[in-house]
PDB file of N, CA and C in Angstrom:
ATOM      1  N   VAL W   1    -100.357-129.712-161.975  1.00 63.00           N
ATOM      2  CA  VAL W   1     -98.953-129.314-161.706  1.00 63.00           C
ATOM      3  C   VAL W   1     -97.557-130.341-162.036  1.00 63.00           C
ATOM      4  N   ASP W   2     -96.692-130.253-162.846  1.00 87.00           N
ATOM      5  CA  ASP W   2     -95.884-130.816-162.759  1.00 87.00           C
ATOM      6  C   ASP W   2     -94.739-131.235-162.103  1.00 87.00           C
ATOM      7  N   VAL W   3     -94.655-132.723-161.797  1.00 90.00           N
ATOM      8  CA  VAL W   3     -93.859-132.678-160.454  1.00 90.00           C
ATOM      9  C   VAL W   3     -92.246-132.289-160.371  1.00 90.00           C
ATOM     10  N   ALA W   4     -91.953-132.065-161.989  1.00 88.00           N
ATOM     11  CA  ALA W   4     -90.291-131.504-161.987  1.00 88.00           C
ATOM     12  C   ALA W   4     -90.461-130.344-161.504  1.00 88.00           C
ATOM     13  N   GLU W   5     -91.632-129.639-162.436  1.00 88.00           N
ATOM     14  CA  GLU W   5     -91.404-127.848-161.966  1.00 88.00           C
ATOM     15  C   GLU W   5     -91.876-127.896-160.569  1.00 88.00           C
ATOM     16  N   GLN W   6     -92.408-128.275-160.097  1.00 88.00           N
ATOM     17  CA  GLN W   6     -92.418-128.386-158.211  1.00 88.00           C
ATOM     18  C   GLN W   6     -91.448-128.814-157.723  1.00 88.00           C
ATOM     19  N   THR W   7     -90.827-129.504-157.734  1.00 88.00           N
ATOM     20  CA  THR W   7     -89.220-129.973-157.159  1.00 88.00           C
ATOM     21  C   THR W   7     -88.265-129.147-157.366  1.00 88.00           C
ATOM     22  N   GLN W   8     -88.254-128.246-158.729  1.00 85.00           N
ATOM     23  CA  GLN W   8     -87.483-127.296-158.832  1.00 85.00           C
ATOM     24  C   GLN W   8     -87.883-126.240-158.180  1.00 85.00           C
ATOM     25  N   ALA W   9     -89.281-125.810-157.960  1.00 87.00           N
ATOM     26  CA  ALA W   9     -89.750-124.364-157.182  1.00 87.00           C
ATOM     27  C   ALA W   9     -89.483-124.785-155.719  1.00 87.00           C
ATOM     28  N   ASN W  10     -89.449-126.002-155.360  1.00 86.00           N
ATOM     29  CA  ASN W  10     -89.221-126.015-153.894  1.00 86.00           C
ATOM     30  C   ASN W  10     -87.670-125.984-153.443  1.00 86.00           C
ATOM     31  N   LEU W  11     -86.905-126.465-154.419  1.00 85.00           N
ATOM     32  CA  LEU W  11     -85.272-126.573-154.552  1.00 85.00           C
ATOM     33  C   LEU W  11     -85.049-124.972-154.086  1.00 85.00           C
ATOM     34  N   LYS W  12     -85.460-124.029-154.958  1.00 86.00           N
ATOM     35  CA  LYS W  12     -85.262-123.052-155.127  1.00 86.00           C
ATOM     36  C   LYS W  12     -85.579-121.644-154.052  1.00 86.00           C
ATOM     37  N   ASN W  13     -86.678-122.391-153.688  1.00 84.00           N
ATOM     38  CA  ASN W  13     -87.346-121.967-152.408  1.00 84.00           C
ATOM     39  C   ASN W  13     -86.656-122.242-150.966  1.00 84.00           C
ATOM     40  N   ARG W  14     -85.920-123.236-151.132  1.00 88.00           N
ATOM     41  CA  ARG W  14     -85.066-123.859-149.833  1.00 88.00           C
ATOM     42  C   ARG W  14     -83.166-123.002-150.276  1.00 88.00           C
ATOM     43  N   GLN W  15     -83.202-122.634-151.208  1.00 88.00           N
ATOM     44  CA  GLN W  15     -82.010-121.999-151.597  1.00 88.00           C
ATOM     45  C   GLN W  15     -82.139-120.458-151.092  1.00 88.00           C
ATOM     46  N   VAL W  16     -83.371-120.183-151.427  1.00 88.00           N
ATOM     47  CA  VAL W  16     -83.544-118.685-151.058  1.00 88.00           C
ATOM     48  C   VAL W  16     -83.600-118.313-149.898  1.00 88.00           C
ATOM     49  N   ARG W  17     -84.447-119.033-148.796  1.00 88.00           N
ATOM     50  CA  ARG W  17     -84.706-119.047-147.879  1.00 88.00           C
ATOM     51  C   ARG W  17     -83.293-119.197-146.929  1.00 88.00           C
ATOM     52  N   LYS W  18     -82.238-120.047-147.142  1.00 90.00           N
ATOM     53  CA  LYS W  18     -81.094-120.649-146.834  1.00 90.00           C
ATOM     54  C   LYS W  18     -80.096-119.066-147.186  1.00 90.00           C
ATOM     55  N   ALA W  19     -80.134-118.609-148.225  1.00 92.00           N
ATOM     56  CA  ALA W  19     -79.611-117.542-148.649  1.00 92.00           C
ATOM     57  C   ALA W  19     -79.904-115.769-147.662  1.00 92.00           C
ATOM     58  N   LEU W  20     -81.169-116.226-147.279  1.00 93.00           N
ATOM     59  CA  LEU W  20     -81.573-115.315-146.531  1.00 93.00           C
ATOM     60  C   LEU W  20     -80.643-115.129-145.001  1.00 93.00           C
ATOM     61  N   THR W  21     -80.660-116.471-144.649  1.00 94.00           N
ATOM     62  CA  THR W  21     -79.962-116.340-143.579  1.00 94.00           C
ATOM     63  C   THR W  21     -78.343-115.986-143.113  1.00 94.00           C
ATOM     64  N   ALA W  22     -77.829-115.613-144.109  1.00 93.00           N
ATOM     65  CA  ALA W  22     -76.774-115.146-144.445  1.00 93.00           C
ATOM     66  C   ALA W  22     -76.868-113.613-144.543  1.00 93.00           C
ATOM     67  N   LEU W  23     -77.822-112.986-144.327  1.00 96.00           N
ATOM     68  CA  LEU W  23     -77.911-111.532-144.653  1.00 96.00           C
ATOM     69  C   LEU W  23     -78.028-111.206-142.918  1.00 96.00           C
ATOM     70  N   PRO W  24     -77.647-109.776-142.617  1.00 96.00           N
ATOM     71  CA  PRO W  24     -77.360-109.131-141.377  1.00 96.00           C
ATOM     72  C   PRO W  24     -78.945-108.860-141.186  1.00 96.00           C
ATOM     73  N   GLN W  25     -79.749-109.266-139.869  1.00 97.00           N
ATOM     74  CA  GLN W  25     -80.365-109.235-139.177  1.00 97.00           C
ATOM     75  C   GLN W  25     -81.460-108.212-139.845  1.00 97.00           C
ATOM     76  N   VAL W  26     -81.295-106.856-139.828  1.00 97.00           N
ATOM     77  CA  VAL W  26     -81.718-105.726-140.363  1.00 97.00           C
ATOM     78  C   VAL W  26     -81.917-106.049-141.785  1.00 97.00           C
ATOM     79  N   GLN W  27     -81.445-106.478-142.644  1.00 97.00           N
ATOM     80  CA  GLN W  27     -81.524-106.205-143.973  1.00 97.00           C
ATOM     81  C   GLN W  27     -82.253-107.437-144.099  1.00 97.00           C
ATOM     82  N   ARG W  28     -81.967-109.011-143.628  1.00 96.00           N
ATOM     83  CA  ARG W  28     -83.215-109.695-143.729  1.00 96.00           C
ATOM     84  C   ARG W  28     -84.513-109.148-143.499  1.00 96.00           C
ATOM     85  N   GLN W  29     -84.681-108.373-142.365  1.00 97.00           N
ATOM     86  CA  GLN W  29     -86.087-108.371-141.721  1.00 97.00           C
ATOM     87  C   GLN W  29     -86.753-107.262-142.748  1.00 97.00           C
ATOM     88  N   VAL W  30     -85.992-106.157-143.483  1.00 97.00           N
ATOM     89  CA  VAL W  30     -86.469-105.414-144.474  1.00 97.00           C
ATOM     90  C   VAL W  30     -87.108-106.321-145.744  1.00 97.00           C
ATOM     91  N   ILE W  31     -86.137-107.198-146.355  1.00 95.00           N
ATOM     92  CA  ILE W  31     -86.414-108.248-147.532  1.00 95.00           C
ATOM     93  C   ILE W  31     -87.552-109.176-147.161  1.00 95.00           C
ATOM     94  N   GLU W  32     -87.980-109.589-145.797  1.00 94.00           N
ATOM     95  CA  GLU W  32     -88.886-110.587-145.548  1.00 94.00           C
ATOM     96  C   GLU W  32     -90.380-109.541-145.558  1.00 94.00           C
ATOM     97  N   MET W  33     -90.012-108.453-144.661  1.00 97.00           N
ATOM     98  CA  MET W  33     -91.269-107.403-144.619  1.00 97.00           C
ATOM     99  C   MET W  33     -91.727-107.014-146.093  1.00 97.00           C
ATOM    100  N   ALA W  34     -90.940-106.738-147.274  1.00 96.00           N
ATOM    101  CA  ALA W  34     -91.180-106.550-148.820  1.00 96.00           C
ATOM    102  C   ALA W  34     -91.651-107.557-149.280  1.00 96.00           C
ATOM    103  N   TYR W  35     -91.105-108.455-149.297  1.00 91.00           N
ATOM    104  CA  TYR W  35     -91.339-109.875-150.374  1.00 91.00           C
ATOM    105  C   TYR W  35     -92.455-110.757-149.856  1.00 91.00           C
ATOM    106  N   PHE W  36     -92.219-111.016-148.338  1.00 90.00           N
ATOM    107  CA  PHE W  36     -93.073-112.109-147.920  1.00 90.00           C
ATOM    108  C   PHE W  36     -94.475-111.378-147.244  1.00 90.00           C
ATOM    109  N   SER W  37     -94.050-110.284-146.964  1.00 96.00           N
ATOM    110  CA  SER W  37     -95.170-109.583-146.361  1.00 96.00           C
ATOM    111  C   SER W  37     -96.223-108.335-147.147  1.00 96.00           C
ATOM    112  N   GLY W  38     -95.403-108.300-148.444  1.00 97.00           N
ATOM    113  CA  GLY W  38     -95.928-107.636-149.690  1.00 97.00           C
ATOM    114  C   GLY W  38     -95.907-106.016-149.147  1.00 97.00           C
ATOM    115  N   MET W  39     -94.878-105.490-148.289  1.00 98.00           N
ATOM    116  CA  MET W  39     -95.067-104.025-147.495  1.00 98.00           C
ATOM    117  C   MET W  39     -94.187-103.272-148.578  1.00 98.00           C
ATOM    118  N   THR W  40     -94.336-101.726-148.748  1.00 98.00           N
ATOM    119  CA  THR W  40     -93.887-101.155-149.674  1.00 98.00           C
ATOM    120  C   THR W  40     -92.437-100.676-148.372  1.00 98.00           C
ATOM    121  N   ARG W  41     -91.727-100.168-149.203  1.00 97.00           N
ATOM    122  CA  ARG W  41     -90.744 -99.513-148.204  1.00 97.00           C
ATOM    123  C   ARG W  41     -91.017 -98.324-147.088  1.00 97.00           C
ATOM    124  N   GLN W  42     -92.167 -97.414-147.663  1.00 98.00           N
ATOM    125  CA  GLN W  42     -92.595 -96.531-146.702  1.00 98.00           C
ATOM    126  C   GLN W  42     -93.144 -97.429-145.923  1.00 98.00           C
ATOM    127  N   GLU W  43     -94.113 -98.653-145.712  1.00 98.00           N
ATOM    128  CA  GLU W  43     -94.797 -99.048-144.838  1.00 98.00           C
ATOM    129  C   GLU W  43     -93.863 -99.753-143.865  1.00 98.00           C
ATOM    130  N   ILE W  44     -92.518 -99.717-144.248  1.00 98.00           N
ATOM    131  CA  ILE W  44     -91.612-100.913-143.812  1.00 98.00           C
ATOM    132  C   ILE W  44     -90.850 -99.708-142.555  1.00 98.00           C
ATOM    133  N   ALA W  45     -90.582 -98.462-143.560  1.00 98.00           N
ATOM    134  CA  ALA W  45     -89.888 -97.346-142.465  1.00 98.00           C
ATOM    135  C   ALA W  45     -90.914 -96.680-141.524  1.00 98.00           C
ATOM    136  N   GLU W  46     -92.112 -96.808-141.574  1.00 98.00           N
ATOM    137  CA  GLU W  46     -93.285 -96.749-140.455  1.00 98.00           C
ATOM    138  C   GLU W  46     -93.364 -97.356-139.450  1.00 98.00           C
ATOM    139  N   ALA W  47     -93.226 -98.933-139.880  1.00 98.00           N
ATOM    140  CA  ALA W  47     -93.365-100.153-138.860  1.00 98.00           C
ATOM    141  C   ALA W  47     -92.084-100.266-138.113  1.00 98.00           C
ATOM    142  N   THR W  48     -91.182 -99.476-138.667  1.00 97.00           N
ATOM    143  CA  THR W  48     -89.693 -99.912-137.923  1.00 97.00           C
ATOM    144  C   THR W  48     -89.105 -98.994-137.266  1.00 97.00           C
ATOM    145  N   GLY W  49     -89.916 -97.875-137.475  1.00 98.00           N
ATOM    146  CA  GLY W  49     -89.273 -96.432-136.879  1.00 98.00           C
ATOM    147  C   GLY W  49     -88.373 -95.875-137.560  1.00 98.00           C
ATOM    148  N   GLU W  50     -87.761 -96.398-138.683  1.00 98.00           N
ATOM    149  CA  GLU W  50     -86.458 -96.393-139.430  1.00 98.00           C
ATOM    150  C   GLU W  50     -86.795 -95.298-140.540  1.00 98.00           C
ATOM    151  N   ALA W  51     -85.829 -94.484-140.463  1.00 98.00           N
ATOM    152  CA  ALA W  51     -86.034 -93.173-142.135  1.00 98.00           C
ATOM    153  C   ALA W  51     -86.197 -94.275-143.222  1.00 98.00           C
ATOM    154  N   LEU W  52     -86.731 -93.517-144.153  1.00 98.00           N
ATOM    155  CA  LEU W  52     -86.955 -94.406-145.340  1.00 98.00           C
ATOM    156  C   LEU W  52     -85.472 -94.482-146.190  1.00 98.00           C
ATOM    157  N   GLY W  53     -85.188 -93.680-146.132  1.00 98.00           N
ATOM    158  CA  GLY W  53     -83.598 -93.713-146.805  1.00 98.00           C
ATOM    159  C   GLY W  53     -82.917 -94.897-145.973  1.00 98.00           C
ATOM    160  N   THR W  54     -82.549 -95.265-145.034  1.00 98.00           N
ATOM    161  CA  THR W  54     -82.192 -96.120-144.279  1.00 98.00           C
ATOM    162  C   THR W  54     -82.760 -97.612-144.951  1.00 98.00           C
ATOM    163  N   ILE W  55     -84.473 -97.382-144.771  1.00 98.00           N
ATOM    164  CA  ILE W  55     -84.872 -99.039-145.311  1.00 98.00           C
ATOM    165  C   ILE W  55     -84.481 -99.072-146.897  1.00 98.00           C
ATOM    166  N   HIS W  56     -84.525 -97.847-147.934  1.00 98.00           N
ATOM    167  CA  HIS W  56     -83.801 -98.060-149.282  1.00 98.00           C
ATOM    168  C   HIS W  56     -82.454 -98.370-149.315  1.00 98.00           C
ATOM    169  N   THR W  57     -81.724 -98.539-148.143  1.00 98.00           N
ATOM    170  CA  THR W  57     -79.864 -98.901-148.099  1.00 98.00           C
ATOM    171  C   THR W  57     -80.257-100.221-147.816  1.00 98.00           C
ATOM    172  N   ARG W  58     -80.994-100.278-146.754  1.00 98.00           N
ATOM    173  CA  ARG W  58     -81.022-101.909-146.075  1.00 98.00           C
ATOM    174  C   ARG W  58     -81.519-103.007-147.287  1.00 98.00           C
ATOM    175  N   ALA W  59     -82.590-102.478-148.012  1.00 97.00           N
ATOM    176  CA  ALA W  59     -82.896-103.518-149.007  1.00 97.00           C
ATOM    177  C   ALA W  59     -81.788-103.467-150.334  1.00 97.00           C
ATOM    178  N   ARG W  60     -81.586-102.439-150.768  1.00 97.00           N
ATOM    179  CA  ARG W  60     -80.374-102.363-151.793  1.00 97.00           C
ATOM    180  C   ARG W  60     -79.235-103.496-151.600  1.00 97.00           C
ATOM    181  N   LEU W  61     -78.762-103.131-150.301  1.00 97.00           N
ATOM    182  CA  LEU W  61     -77.544-103.908-149.516  1.00 97.00           C
ATOM    183  C   LEU W  61     -77.763-105.432-149.223  1.00 97.00           C
ATOM    184  N   GLY W  62     -79.233-105.835-149.056  1.00 96.00           N
ATOM    185  CA  GLY W  62     -79.483-106.733-149.031  1.00 96.00           C
ATOM    186  C   GLY W  62     -79.762-107.527-150.077  1.00 96.00           C
ATOM    187  N   LEU W  63     -80.411-107.326-150.903  1.00 96.00           N
ATOM    188  CA  LEU W  63     -80.694-107.790-152.278  1.00 96.00           C
ATOM    189  C   LEU W  63     -79.409-107.782-152.889  1.00 96.00           C
ATOM    190  N   GLN W  64     -78.335-107.180-152.812  1.00 96.00           N
ATOM    191  CA  GLN W  64     -77.038-107.180-153.320  1.00 96.00           C
ATOM    192  C   GLN W  64     -76.452-108.475-152.838  1.00 96.00           C
ATOM    193  N   LYS W  65     -76.444-108.606-151.476  1.00 95.00           N
ATOM    194  CA  LYS W  65     -75.857-109.890-150.519  1.00 95.00           C
ATOM    195  C   LYS W  65     -76.760-111.169-150.700  1.00 95.00           C
ATOM    196  N   LEU W  66     -77.977-111.078-151.054  1.00 94.00           N
ATOM    197  CA  LEU W  66     -78.615-112.173-151.395  1.00 94.00           C
ATOM    198  C   LEU W  66     -78.454-112.698-152.887  1.00 94.00           C
ATOM    199  N   ARG W  67     -78.434-111.934-153.767  1.00 93.00           N
ATOM    200  CA  ARG W  67     -77.922-112.284-155.098  1.00 93.00           C
ATOM    201  C   ARG W  67     -76.310-112.712-155.103  1.00 93.00           C
ATOM    202  N   GLU W  68     -75.523-112.501-153.952  1.00 93.00           N
ATOM    203  CA  GLU W  68     -74.242-113.342-154.058  1.00 93.00           C
ATOM    204  C   GLU W  68     -74.257-114.591-153.668  1.00 93.00           C
ATOM    205  N   GLU W  69     -75.401-114.411-152.430  1.00 91.00           N
ATOM    206  CA  GLU W  69     -75.420-115.713-151.833  1.00 91.00           C
ATOM    207  C   GLU W  69     -75.853-116.828-152.916  1.00 91.00           C
ATOM    208  N   LEU W  70     -76.900-116.714-153.630  1.00 90.00           N
ATOM    209  CA  LEU W  70     -77.690-117.423-154.683  1.00 90.00           C
ATOM    210  C   LEU W  70     -76.669-117.859-155.676  1.00 90.00           C
ATOM    211  N   GLU W  71     -75.802-117.108-156.363  1.00 90.00           N
ATOM    212  CA  GLU W  71     -74.528-117.473-157.157  1.00 90.00           C
ATOM    213  C   GLU W  71     -73.728-117.698-156.729  1.00 90.00           C
ATOM    214  N   LYS W  72     -73.381-117.898-155.256  1.00 86.00           N
ATOM    215  CA  LYS W  72     -72.564-118.868-154.997  1.00 86.00           C
ATOM    216  C   LYS W  72     -73.094-120.295-154.801  1.00 86.00           C
ATOM    217  N   GLU W  73     -74.132-120.533-154.330  1.00 76.00           N
ATOM    218  CA  GLU W  73     -74.995-121.605-153.952  1.00 76.00           C
ATOM    219  C   GLU W  73     -75.065-122.351-155.504  1.00 76.00           C
ATOM    220  N   GLU W  74     -75.317-121.331-156.487  1.00 74.00           N
ATOM    221  CA  GLU W  74     -75.433-122.365-157.478  1.00 74.00           C
ATOM    222  C   GLU W  74     -73.977-122.622-158.326  1.00 74.00           C
ATOM    223  N   PHE W  75     -73.070-122.076-157.506  1.00 68.00           N
ATOM    224  CA  PHE W  75     -71.597-122.099-158.477  1.00 68.00           C
ATOM    225  C   PHE W  75     -71.297-123.616-157.320  1.00 68.00           C
ATOM    226  N   GLU W  76     -71.735-123.249-156.175  1.00 67.00           N
ATOM    227  CA  GLU W  76     -71.405-124.880-155.516  1.00 67.00           C
ATOM    228  C   GLU W  76     -72.038-125.679-155.853  1.00 67.00           C
ATOM    229  N   GLY W  77     -73.266-125.538-155.954  1.00 57.00           N
ATOM    230  CA  GLY W  77     -74.181-126.794-155.771  1.00 57.00           C
ATOM    231  C   GLY W  77     -73.968-127.414-157.571  1.00 57.00           C
TER     232      GLY W  77
END
């Protein structure tokens, strides 16, 4: 593994985790369950007891906010 590539990957990982902290807890939970636990939105709905439409909305809003936070970080960084 190239050291520069690994360093870049580590930096991006930290940026994503930092951006996740800016999300409301319910949006962060959906994003983490989907991307870090590999769950489908249907599985998330079943696990949380929330309606599937609610999970879709939280995922969409969470991803939008995450993108905004990452763009802000890139601009400030």
